[in-house]
Tab-separated table of C-alpha atoms in Angstrom:
chain	number	residue	atom	x	y	z
A	201	LEU	CA	67.109	175.069	100.485
A	202	LEU	CA	68.549	177.606	98.034
A	203	GLY	CA	72.060	178.900	97.622
A	204	VAL	CA	74.039	181.242	95.394
A	205	ALA	CA	77.783	181.857	95.447
A	206	ASP	CA	79.790	184.303	93.367
A	207	GLY	CA	83.476	183.689	92.637
A	208	VAL	CA	85.755	186.701	93.096
A	209	GLY	CA	86.968	187.763	89.643
A	210	GLY	CA	90.410	188.987	90.748
A	211	TRP	CA	91.664	185.378	90.705
A	212	ARG	CA	91.751	185.514	86.891
A	213	ASP	CA	94.966	187.548	87.238
A	214	TYR	CA	96.546	184.448	88.832
A	215	GLY	CA	95.326	182.107	86.105
A	216	VAL	CA	92.553	180.727	88.327
A	217	ASP	CA	88.978	180.278	87.034
A	218	PRO	CA	86.878	182.163	89.661
A	219	SER	CA	83.824	179.941	89.047
A	220	GLN	CA	85.607	176.765	90.186
A	221	PHE	CA	85.625	177.753	93.853
A	222	SER	CA	82.046	179.053	94.023
A	223	GLY	CA	80.668	176.131	91.987
A	224	THR	CA	82.457	173.513	94.088
A	225	LEU	CA	81.355	175.216	97.314
A	226	MET	CA	77.673	175.096	96.300
A	227	ARG	CA	77.859	171.505	94.981
A	228	THR	CA	79.476	170.441	98.265
A	229	CYS	CA	76.782	172.189	100.318
A	230	GLU	CA	74.111	170.569	98.129
A	231	ARG	CA	75.586	167.090	98.687
A	232	LEU	CA	75.756	167.611	102.467
A	233	VAL	CA	72.097	168.679	102.480
A	234	LYS	CA	71.028	165.684	100.383
A	235	GLU	CA	72.864	163.431	102.840
A	236	GLY	CA	70.810	165.035	105.614
A	237	ARG	CA	73.884	166.502	107.305
A	238	PHE	CA	72.386	169.855	108.229
A	239	VAL	CA	70.066	171.606	110.660
A	240	PRO	CA	67.420	173.746	108.869
A	241	SER	CA	67.631	176.513	111.467
A	242	ASN	CA	71.403	176.810	111.014
A	243	PRO	CA	72.350	177.707	107.416
A	244	VAL	CA	75.744	179.023	108.644
A	245	GLY	CA	76.457	175.421	109.660
A	246	ILE	CA	75.906	174.276	106.059
A	247	LEU	CA	78.273	176.950	104.772
A	248	THR	CA	80.870	176.053	107.417
A	249	ALA	CA	80.709	172.324	106.637
A	250	GLY	CA	80.990	172.932	102.885
A	251	TYR	CA	83.932	175.327	103.292
A	252	CYS	CA	85.757	173.005	105.720
A	253	GLU	CA	85.488	170.185	103.215
A	254	LEU	CA	87.103	172.378	100.535
A	255	LEU	CA	89.907	173.261	102.942
A	256	GLN	CA	90.585	169.553	103.535
A	257	ASN	CA	90.651	168.585	99.838
A	258	LYS	CA	93.753	166.652	98.822
A	259	VAL	CA	93.875	168.677	95.603
A	260	PRO	CA	94.002	172.331	96.633
A	261	LEU	CA	91.271	174.468	95.134
A	262	LEU	CA	92.217	178.144	94.993
A	263	GLY	CA	89.778	181.048	94.936
A	264	SER	CA	87.310	183.164	96.906
A	265	SER	CA	83.553	183.458	96.908
A	266	THR	CA	80.644	185.244	98.488
A	267	ALA	CA	77.698	183.021	99.478
A	268	CYS	CA	74.038	183.271	100.426
A	269	ILE	CA	71.967	180.335	101.700
A	270	VAL	CA	68.259	180.406	102.546
A	271	VAL	CA	66.361	177.507	104.106
A	272	LEU	CA	62.576	177.312	104.163
A	273	ASP	CA	61.471	175.089	107.030
A	274	ARG	CA	58.127	173.674	105.930
A	275	THR	CA	57.053	172.603	109.408
A	276	SER	CA	57.611	175.949	111.128
A	277	HIS	CA	56.940	178.158	108.036
A	278	ARG	CA	60.163	179.991	108.861
A	279	LEU	CA	62.945	181.159	106.598
A	280	HIS	CA	66.485	180.814	107.968
A	281	THR	CA	69.199	182.700	106.102
A	282	ALA	CA	72.973	183.142	106.062
A	283	ASN	CA	74.630	185.755	103.875
A	284	LEU	CA	78.353	186.361	103.550
A	285	GLY	CA	79.359	189.235	101.268
A	286	ASP	CA	77.268	190.970	98.633
A	287	SER	CA	75.071	188.251	97.143
A	288	GLY	CA	71.715	188.264	98.911
A	289	PHE	CA	67.955	187.815	99.024
A	290	LEU	CA	64.687	189.749	99.080
A	291	VAL	CA	61.353	188.567	100.473
A	292	VAL	CA	58.448	190.274	98.701
A	293	ARG	CA	54.904	190.286	100.107
A	294	GLY	CA	51.995	192.170	98.551
A	295	GLY	CA	54.332	193.931	96.121
A	296	GLU	CA	56.674	195.230	98.844
A	297	VAL	CA	60.050	194.137	100.179
A	298	VAL	CA	59.442	192.880	103.744
A	299	HIS	CA	62.878	191.332	104.386
A	300	ARG	CA	66.258	191.745	102.741
A	301	SER	CA	69.814	190.662	103.406
A	302	ASP	CA	72.458	193.122	104.568
A	303	GLU	CA	75.451	193.556	102.298
A	304	GLN	CA	78.786	192.906	103.995
A	305	GLN	CA	81.712	194.932	102.668
A	306	HIS	CA	85.185	195.469	104.121
A	307	TYR	CA	85.398	198.628	102.012
A	308	PHE	CA	84.003	199.808	98.685
A	309	ASN	CA	83.613	196.924	96.183
A	310	THR	CA	85.386	194.447	98.505
A	311	PRO	CA	82.811	192.053	99.953
A	312	PHE	CA	83.289	189.568	102.778
A	313	GLN	CA	84.402	186.266	101.212
A	314	LEU	CA	85.434	182.696	101.903
A	315	SER	CA	88.913	182.043	100.454
A	316	ILE	CA	91.570	179.438	99.924
A	317	ALA	CA	94.906	181.012	99.008
A	318	PRO	CA	98.198	179.428	97.941
A	319	PRO	CA	100.674	179.248	100.861
A	320	GLU	CA	102.720	182.200	99.560
A	321	ALA	CA	99.609	184.422	99.468
A	322	GLU	CA	98.130	183.506	102.856
A	323	GLY	CA	97.628	186.624	104.917
A	324	VAL	CA	97.547	188.719	101.736
A	325	VAL	CA	94.291	187.325	100.354
A	326	LEU	CA	91.165	188.465	102.177
A	327	SER	CA	89.526	185.564	103.972
A	328	ASP	CA	86.526	185.666	106.287
A	329	SER	CA	85.133	182.939	108.495
A	330	PRO	CA	81.728	181.424	107.619
A	331	ASP	CA	80.740	182.515	111.157
A	332	ALA	CA	80.989	186.125	109.966
A	333	ALA	CA	77.885	185.547	107.795
A	334	ASP	CA	74.851	187.623	108.664
A	335	SER	CA	72.098	185.276	109.923
A	336	THR	CA	68.369	185.908	110.227
A	337	SER	CA	65.194	183.893	110.887
A	338	PHE	CA	61.628	185.029	110.280
A	339	ASP	CA	58.158	183.740	109.468
A	340	VAL	CA	56.986	183.615	105.870
A	341	GLN	CA	53.437	183.475	104.514
A	342	LEU	CA	51.777	181.758	101.570
A	343	GLY	CA	52.389	183.782	98.416
A	344	ASP	CA	55.665	185.316	99.648
A	345	ILE	CA	58.214	185.616	96.842
A	346	ILE	CA	61.822	184.805	97.745
A	347	LEU	CA	64.400	186.184	95.325
A	348	THR	CA	67.995	185.045	95.865
A	349	ALA	CA	70.701	186.519	93.631
A	350	THR	CA	74.322	187.498	93.163
A	351	ASP	CA	75.439	191.136	93.293
A	352	GLY	CA	75.291	191.284	89.486
A	353	LEU	CA	71.548	191.759	89.952
A	354	PHE	CA	71.535	194.167	92.912
A	355	ASP	CA	74.358	196.327	91.468
A	356	ASN	CA	72.343	196.906	88.295
A	357	MET	CA	68.667	196.888	89.314
A	358	PRO	CA	67.189	198.917	92.171
A	359	ASP	CA	64.354	197.354	94.200
A	360	TYR	CA	61.601	199.254	92.404
A	361	MET	CA	62.620	197.750	89.042
A	362	ILE	CA	62.778	194.232	90.493
A	363	LEU	CA	59.320	194.747	92.034
A	364	GLN	CA	57.936	195.906	88.667
A	365	GLU	CA	59.094	192.647	87.090
A	366	LEU	CA	57.693	190.567	89.958
A	367	LYS	CA	54.270	192.182	89.481
A	368	LYS	CA	54.107	190.396	86.118
A	369	LEU	CA	54.007	187.023	87.894
A	370	LYS	CA	50.497	185.819	87.139
A	371	ASN	CA	50.634	182.546	89.077
A	372	SER	CA	53.046	180.286	90.900
A	373	ASN	CA	53.513	177.628	88.229
A	374	TYR	CA	57.027	176.679	87.230
A	375	GLU	CA	56.902	178.212	83.734
A	376	SER	CA	55.712	181.576	85.015
A	377	ILE	CA	58.424	181.703	87.701
A	378	GLN	CA	61.083	180.609	85.205
A	379	GLN	CA	60.035	183.294	82.719
A	380	THR	CA	60.079	186.052	85.376
A	381	ALA	CA	63.500	184.996	86.727
A	382	ARG	CA	64.871	185.023	83.184
A	383	SER	CA	63.392	188.433	82.371
A	384	ILE	CA	64.871	189.937	85.589
A	385	ALA	CA	68.319	188.509	84.773
A	386	GLU	CA	68.150	189.691	81.159
A	387	GLN	CA	67.113	193.197	82.150
A	388	ALA	CA	69.959	193.412	84.696
A	389	HIS	CA	72.379	192.173	82.016
A	390	GLU	CA	71.208	194.833	79.579
A	391	LEU	CA	71.543	197.617	82.172
A	392	ALA	CA	75.012	196.340	83.138
A	393	TYR	CA	76.307	197.416	79.712
A	394	ASP	CA	74.526	200.782	79.535
A	395	PRO	CA	77.251	203.472	79.903
A	396	THR	CA	74.819	206.318	80.699
A	397	TYR	CA	72.621	204.513	83.246
A	398	MET	CA	72.965	205.556	86.908
A	399	SER	CA	73.071	202.061	88.386
A	400	PRO	CA	72.885	201.288	92.133
A	401	PHE	CA	76.602	200.393	91.850
A	402	ALA	CA	77.457	203.767	90.262
A	403	GLN	CA	75.394	205.517	92.940
A	404	PHE	CA	77.288	203.618	95.662
A	405	ALA	CA	80.598	204.554	93.980
A	406	CYS	CA	79.597	208.235	93.949
A	407	ASP	CA	78.695	208.007	97.644
A	408	ASN	CA	82.289	206.819	98.142
A	409	GLY	CA	83.752	209.831	96.333
A	410	LEU	CA	84.259	208.171	92.941
A	411	ASN	CA	82.924	209.714	89.738
A	412	VAL	CA	81.242	206.725	88.104
A	413	ARG	CA	78.319	206.253	85.713
A	414	GLY	CA	76.913	203.233	83.944
A	415	GLY	CA	76.012	199.669	84.844
A	416	LYS	CA	78.389	197.079	86.261
A	417	PRO	CA	79.152	194.144	83.943
A	418	ASP	CA	79.152	191.076	86.185
A	419	ASP	CA	77.879	187.512	86.504
A	420	ILE	CA	74.146	187.512	87.206
A	421	THR	CA	72.398	184.615	88.925
A	422	VAL	CA	68.732	184.887	89.909
A	423	LEU	CA	66.755	182.252	91.842
A	424	LEU	CA	63.045	182.880	92.245
A	425	SER	CA	60.737	180.924	94.533
A	426	ILE	CA	57.231	181.281	95.901
A	427	VAL	CA	55.933	179.996	99.232
A	428	ALA	CA	53.012	177.754	98.251
A	429	GLU	CA	50.958	174.847	99.606
A	430	TYR	CA	52.680	171.613	98.740
A	431	THR	CA	50.461	169.229	96.779
A	432	ASP	CA	51.541	165.971	95.146
């Protein structure tokens, strides 16, 4: 089971660290999974349980976050996914993208998000239900590459660039995967600060009538995994 969550940066204006909410959400989901309190075919259920626990915390935790969870069921060789907002995943087979998550936006640069707002801001802060997450299930094959990442990657690197990096994967050992994940993240980070580069984000902005160029400085998280035979 893999998950990424991306805290919404606007909370900084209220003196709230945006990473607290996303980090706590993922750690809570991880604990629930380790306790066996989940159904592999229902990743939305994991997200819902984690979010509900945050809502019930005695100490209120303020913030908002997007989230993407993917579950590989070893017995059925199926991938079950839930994506809320603009983090997401790609499944790459034979050098091509065969599955990808759909981005969920209310309007330009405003993704779907789970939120906990202070009482005075309830109704003002955007808050979506975990049930609004886009869910999919499909079969995967040996050798499939699953890339899960925050929008900091997808806003700065188009698919063809990501695929070029993935071609450099020589085998499925840990070091090779680690090195490729790092090189993808570093390249996205570099492009994020290039003022002349026409990034996917800038392209999307132009499609929405805004005159924008350059990358989009943002947090970048990249998880890379390969479907392989499990041996001790």
